[in-house]
PDB file of C-alpha atoms in Angstrom:
ATOM      1  CA  UNK A 784       4.065 -28.663   8.641  1.00 56.00           C
ATOM      2  CA  UNK A 785       1.986 -27.303  11.620  1.00 64.00           C
ATOM      3  CA  UNK A 786       4.526 -24.444  12.005  1.00 73.00           C
ATOM      4  CA  UNK A 787       3.975 -23.514   8.428  1.00 76.00           C
ATOM      5  CA  UNK A 788       0.282 -23.520   8.740  1.00 74.00           C
ATOM      6  CA  UNK A 789       0.447 -21.501  11.989  1.00 74.00           C
ATOM      7  CA  UNK A 790       2.604 -18.903  10.333  1.00 73.00           C
ATOM      8  CA  UNK A 791       0.232 -18.761   7.332  1.00 71.00           C
ATOM      9  CA  UNK A 792      -2.662 -18.197   9.689  1.00 69.00           C
ATOM     10  CA  UNK A 793      -0.927 -15.601  11.572  1.00 70.00           C
ATOM     11  CA  UNK A 794      -0.065 -13.729   8.407  1.00 68.00           C
ATOM     12  CA  UNK A 795      -3.746 -13.852   7.368  1.00 66.00           C
ATOM     13  CA  UNK A 796      -4.909 -12.645  10.807  1.00 65.00           C
ATOM     14  CA  UNK A 797      -2.461  -9.604  10.665  1.00 61.00           C
ATOM     15  CA  UNK A 798      -3.534  -8.613   7.086  1.00 61.00           C
ATOM     16  CA  UNK A 799      -7.242  -9.238   7.675  1.00 59.00           C
ATOM     17  CA  UNK A 800      -9.599  -6.449   8.642  1.00 52.00           C
ATOM     18  CA  UNK A 801     -11.864  -9.166  10.106  1.00 52.00           C
ATOM     19  CA  UNK A 802     -14.873  -8.613   7.926  1.00 52.00           C
ATOM     20  CA  UNK A 803     -16.987 -10.524  10.387  1.00 53.00           C
ATOM     21  CA  UNK A 804     -16.425  -8.140  13.217  1.00 59.00           C
ATOM     22  CA  UNK A 805     -19.482  -5.934  12.764  1.00 54.00           C
ATOM     23  CA  UNK A 806     -18.484  -3.658  15.656  1.00 61.00           C
ATOM     24  CA  UNK A 807     -15.190  -2.829  13.918  1.00 61.00           C
ATOM     25  CA  UNK A 808     -16.897  -2.356  10.596  1.00 58.00           C
ATOM     26  CA  UNK A 809     -19.405   0.061  12.003  1.00 58.00           C
ATOM     27  CA  UNK A 810     -16.691   1.979  13.804  1.00 63.00           C
ATOM     28  CA  UNK A 811     -14.601   2.160  10.646  1.00 63.00           C
ATOM     29  CA  UNK A 812     -17.637   3.585   8.722  1.00 65.00           C
ATOM     30  CA  UNK A 813     -18.955   5.978  11.340  1.00 74.00           C
ATOM     31  CA  UNK A 814     -16.757   8.909  10.354  1.00 84.00           C
ATOM     32  CA  UNK A 815     -19.185  11.363   8.850  1.00 90.00           C
ATOM     33  CA  UNK A 816     -19.468  14.814   7.490  1.00 91.00           C
ATOM     34  CA  UNK A 817     -23.188  15.023   8.084  1.00 92.00           C
ATOM     35  CA  UNK A 818     -23.824  13.002  11.295  1.00 90.00           C
ATOM     36  CA  UNK A 819     -22.438  12.510  14.692  1.00 87.00           C
ATOM     37  CA  UNK A 820     -20.510   9.190  15.069  1.00 86.00           C
ATOM     38  CA  UNK A 821     -23.315   7.475  17.102  1.00 86.00           C
ATOM     39  CA  UNK A 822     -25.927   8.188  14.474  1.00 88.00           C
ATOM     40  CA  UNK A 823     -23.559   7.413  11.528  1.00 89.00           C
ATOM     41  CA  UNK A 824     -22.775   4.047  13.100  1.00 86.00           C
ATOM     42  CA  UNK A 825     -26.492   3.077  13.084  1.00 86.00           C
ATOM     43  CA  UNK A 826     -26.981   3.706   9.338  1.00 88.00           C
ATOM     44  CA  UNK A 827     -26.719   0.910   6.805  1.00 87.00           C
ATOM     45  CA  UNK A 828     -25.230   1.314   3.432  1.00 85.00           C
ATOM     46  CA  UNK A 829     -28.585   1.273   1.620  1.00 91.00           C
ATOM     47  CA  UNK A 830     -29.891   4.197   3.652  1.00 92.00           C
ATOM     48  CA  UNK A 831     -26.691   6.082   3.324  1.00 94.00           C
ATOM     49  CA  UNK A 832     -26.380   5.436  -0.407  1.00 95.00           C
ATOM     50  CA  UNK A 833     -29.913   6.715  -1.000  1.00 96.00           C
ATOM     51  CA  UNK A 834     -29.206  10.025   0.822  1.00 96.00           C
ATOM     52  CA  UNK A 835     -25.811  10.512  -0.807  1.00 96.00           C
ATOM     53  CA  UNK A 836     -26.997   9.472  -4.277  1.00 97.00           C
ATOM     54  CA  UNK A 837     -29.675  12.275  -4.038  1.00 97.00           C
ATOM     55  CA  UNK A 838     -26.800  14.759  -3.425  1.00 97.00           C
ATOM     56  CA  UNK A 839     -24.862  13.303  -6.245  1.00 98.00           C
ATOM     57  CA  UNK A 840     -27.838  13.658  -8.681  1.00 98.00           C
ATOM     58  CA  UNK A 841     -28.331  17.319  -7.579  1.00 98.00           C
ATOM     59  CA  UNK A 842     -24.687  18.089  -8.200  1.00 97.00           C
ATOM     60  CA  UNK A 843     -24.899  16.449 -11.580  1.00 98.00           C
ATOM     61  CA  UNK A 844     -27.613  18.893 -12.453  1.00 97.00           C
ATOM     62  CA  UNK A 845     -25.394  21.798 -11.583  1.00 96.00           C
ATOM     63  CA  UNK A 846     -22.329  20.398 -13.518  1.00 97.00           C
ATOM     64  CA  UNK A 847     -22.752  17.529 -16.030  1.00 97.00           C
ATOM     65  CA  UNK A 848     -19.125  16.567 -15.673  1.00 97.00           C
ATOM     66  CA  UNK A 849     -20.061  14.681 -12.508  1.00 98.00           C
ATOM     67  CA  UNK A 850     -22.058  12.249 -14.531  1.00 98.00           C
ATOM     68  CA  UNK A 851     -18.821  10.423 -15.354  1.00 97.00           C
ATOM     69  CA  UNK A 852     -18.848   9.015 -11.869  1.00 98.00           C
ATOM     70  CA  UNK A 853     -22.312   7.347 -12.160  1.00 97.00           C
ATOM     71  CA  UNK A 854     -20.880   3.989 -13.214  1.00 95.00           C
ATOM     72  CA  UNK A 855     -18.241   3.668 -10.466  1.00 95.00           C
ATOM     73  CA  UNK A 856     -18.385   5.718  -7.348  1.00 97.00           C
ATOM     74  CA  UNK A 857     -22.179   6.203  -7.327  1.00 97.00           C
ATOM     75  CA  UNK A 858     -23.293   2.898  -8.789  1.00 96.00           C
ATOM     76  CA  UNK A 859     -25.272   0.267  -6.895  1.00 94.00           C
ATOM     77  CA  UNK A 860     -22.166  -1.923  -7.129  1.00 93.00           C
ATOM     78  CA  UNK A 861     -20.203   0.640  -5.058  1.00 93.00           C
ATOM     79  CA  UNK A 862     -22.215  -0.561  -1.990  1.00 91.00           C
ATOM     80  CA  UNK A 863     -20.538  -3.966  -2.337  1.00 89.00           C
ATOM     81  CA  UNK A 864     -17.009  -2.908  -2.977  1.00 89.00           C
ATOM     82  CA  UNK A 865     -14.353  -3.698  -0.467  1.00 87.00           C
ATOM     83  CA  UNK A 866     -10.935  -2.148  -0.780  1.00 88.00           C
ATOM     84  CA  UNK A 867      -9.386  -4.783   1.393  1.00 87.00           C
ATOM     85  CA  UNK A 868     -10.320  -7.444  -1.164  1.00 90.00           C
ATOM     86  CA  UNK A 869      -9.070  -5.481  -4.233  1.00 92.00           C
ATOM     87  CA  UNK A 870      -5.733  -5.885  -5.827  1.00 94.00           C
ATOM     88  CA  UNK A 871      -3.139  -3.146  -5.694  1.00 95.00           C
ATOM     89  CA  UNK A 872      -3.957  -2.148  -9.302  1.00 96.00           C
ATOM     90  CA  UNK A 873      -7.736  -2.018  -8.582  1.00 95.00           C
ATOM     91  CA  UNK A 874      -7.061   0.118  -5.478  1.00 94.00           C
ATOM     92  CA  UNK A 875      -4.809   2.489  -7.544  1.00 96.00           C
ATOM     93  CA  UNK A 876      -7.576   2.740 -10.100  1.00 96.00           C
ATOM     94  CA  UNK A 877     -10.098   3.554  -7.485  1.00 96.00           C
ATOM     95  CA  UNK A 878      -7.778   6.109  -5.930  1.00 96.00           C
ATOM     96  CA  UNK A 879      -7.527   7.814  -9.400  1.00 97.00           C
ATOM     97  CA  UNK A 880     -11.238   7.949  -9.728  1.00 97.00           C
ATOM     98  CA  UNK A 881     -11.631   9.325  -6.205  1.00 97.00           C
ATOM     99  CA  UNK A 882      -9.065  11.969  -6.894  1.00 97.00           C
ATOM    100  CA  UNK A 883     -10.861  12.962 -10.113  1.00 97.00           C
ATOM    101  CA  UNK A 884     -14.095  13.438  -8.236  1.00 98.00           C
ATOM    102  CA  UNK A 885     -12.556  15.359  -5.400  1.00 97.00           C
ATOM    103  CA  UNK A 886     -10.662  17.700  -7.732  1.00 97.00           C
ATOM    104  CA  UNK A 887     -13.945  18.428  -9.411  1.00 97.00           C
ATOM    105  CA  UNK A 888     -16.097  18.876  -6.268  1.00 97.00           C
ATOM    106  CA  UNK A 889     -13.614  20.874  -4.180  1.00 96.00           C
ATOM    107  CA  UNK A 890     -14.912  24.219  -5.512  1.00 94.00           C
ATOM    108  CA  UNK A 891     -18.496  23.217  -4.524  1.00 96.00           C
ATOM    109  CA  UNK A 892     -18.060  22.000  -0.993  1.00 95.00           C
ATOM    110  CA  UNK A 893     -20.161  24.814   0.471  1.00 96.00           C
ATOM    111  CA  UNK A 894     -23.159  23.339  -1.427  1.00 97.00           C
ATOM    112  CA  UNK A 895     -25.201  20.785   0.482  1.00 96.00           C
ATOM    113  CA  UNK A 896     -25.490  18.392  -2.441  1.00 97.00           C
ATOM    114  CA  UNK A 897     -21.649  18.283  -2.772  1.00 97.00           C
ATOM    115  CA  UNK A 898     -21.271  17.464   0.975  1.00 97.00           C
ATOM    116  CA  UNK A 899     -23.877  14.759   0.531  1.00 97.00           C
ATOM    117  CA  UNK A 900     -21.985  13.245  -2.370  1.00 97.00           C
ATOM    118  CA  UNK A 901     -18.744  13.469  -0.405  1.00 97.00           C
ATOM    119  CA  UNK A 902     -20.328  11.805   2.553  1.00 96.00           C
ATOM    120  CA  UNK A 903     -20.538   8.539   0.457  1.00 95.00           C
ATOM    121  CA  UNK A 904     -16.940   8.719  -0.361  1.00 94.00           C
ATOM    122  CA  UNK A 905     -15.924   9.361   3.255  1.00 92.00           C
ATOM    123  CA  UNK A 906     -18.058   6.569   4.569  1.00 90.00           C
ATOM    124  CA  UNK A 907     -17.630   4.009   1.884  1.00 88.00           C
ATOM    125  CA  UNK A 908     -14.136   4.296   0.506  1.00 87.00           C
TER     126      UNK A 908
END
């Protein structure tokens, strides 16, 4: 019985990204297109979302096709999403949405609003 429990705990430890390890979380989300790693690591998701959402809104004004991503990638709920807690089907669905956005934005990556919008995807997903 104890051996079974120990093996289950070991499996959970290996599969876990340790959501309580704030240092590891900050490091994982400090890769940035706009900021150096030190500055990026000090930003919270609310501040980052606000900045990136402004870029998203600007790119929507340039091309209304981007508005399709308002309910998922650039929604308030996106700040709470955790890929490690999603099922394989949910991750696949998110991957498809991300690919759709990236294929649309690729021709506009020289524009500051596009880079700001991509920043959210790089840092969050």
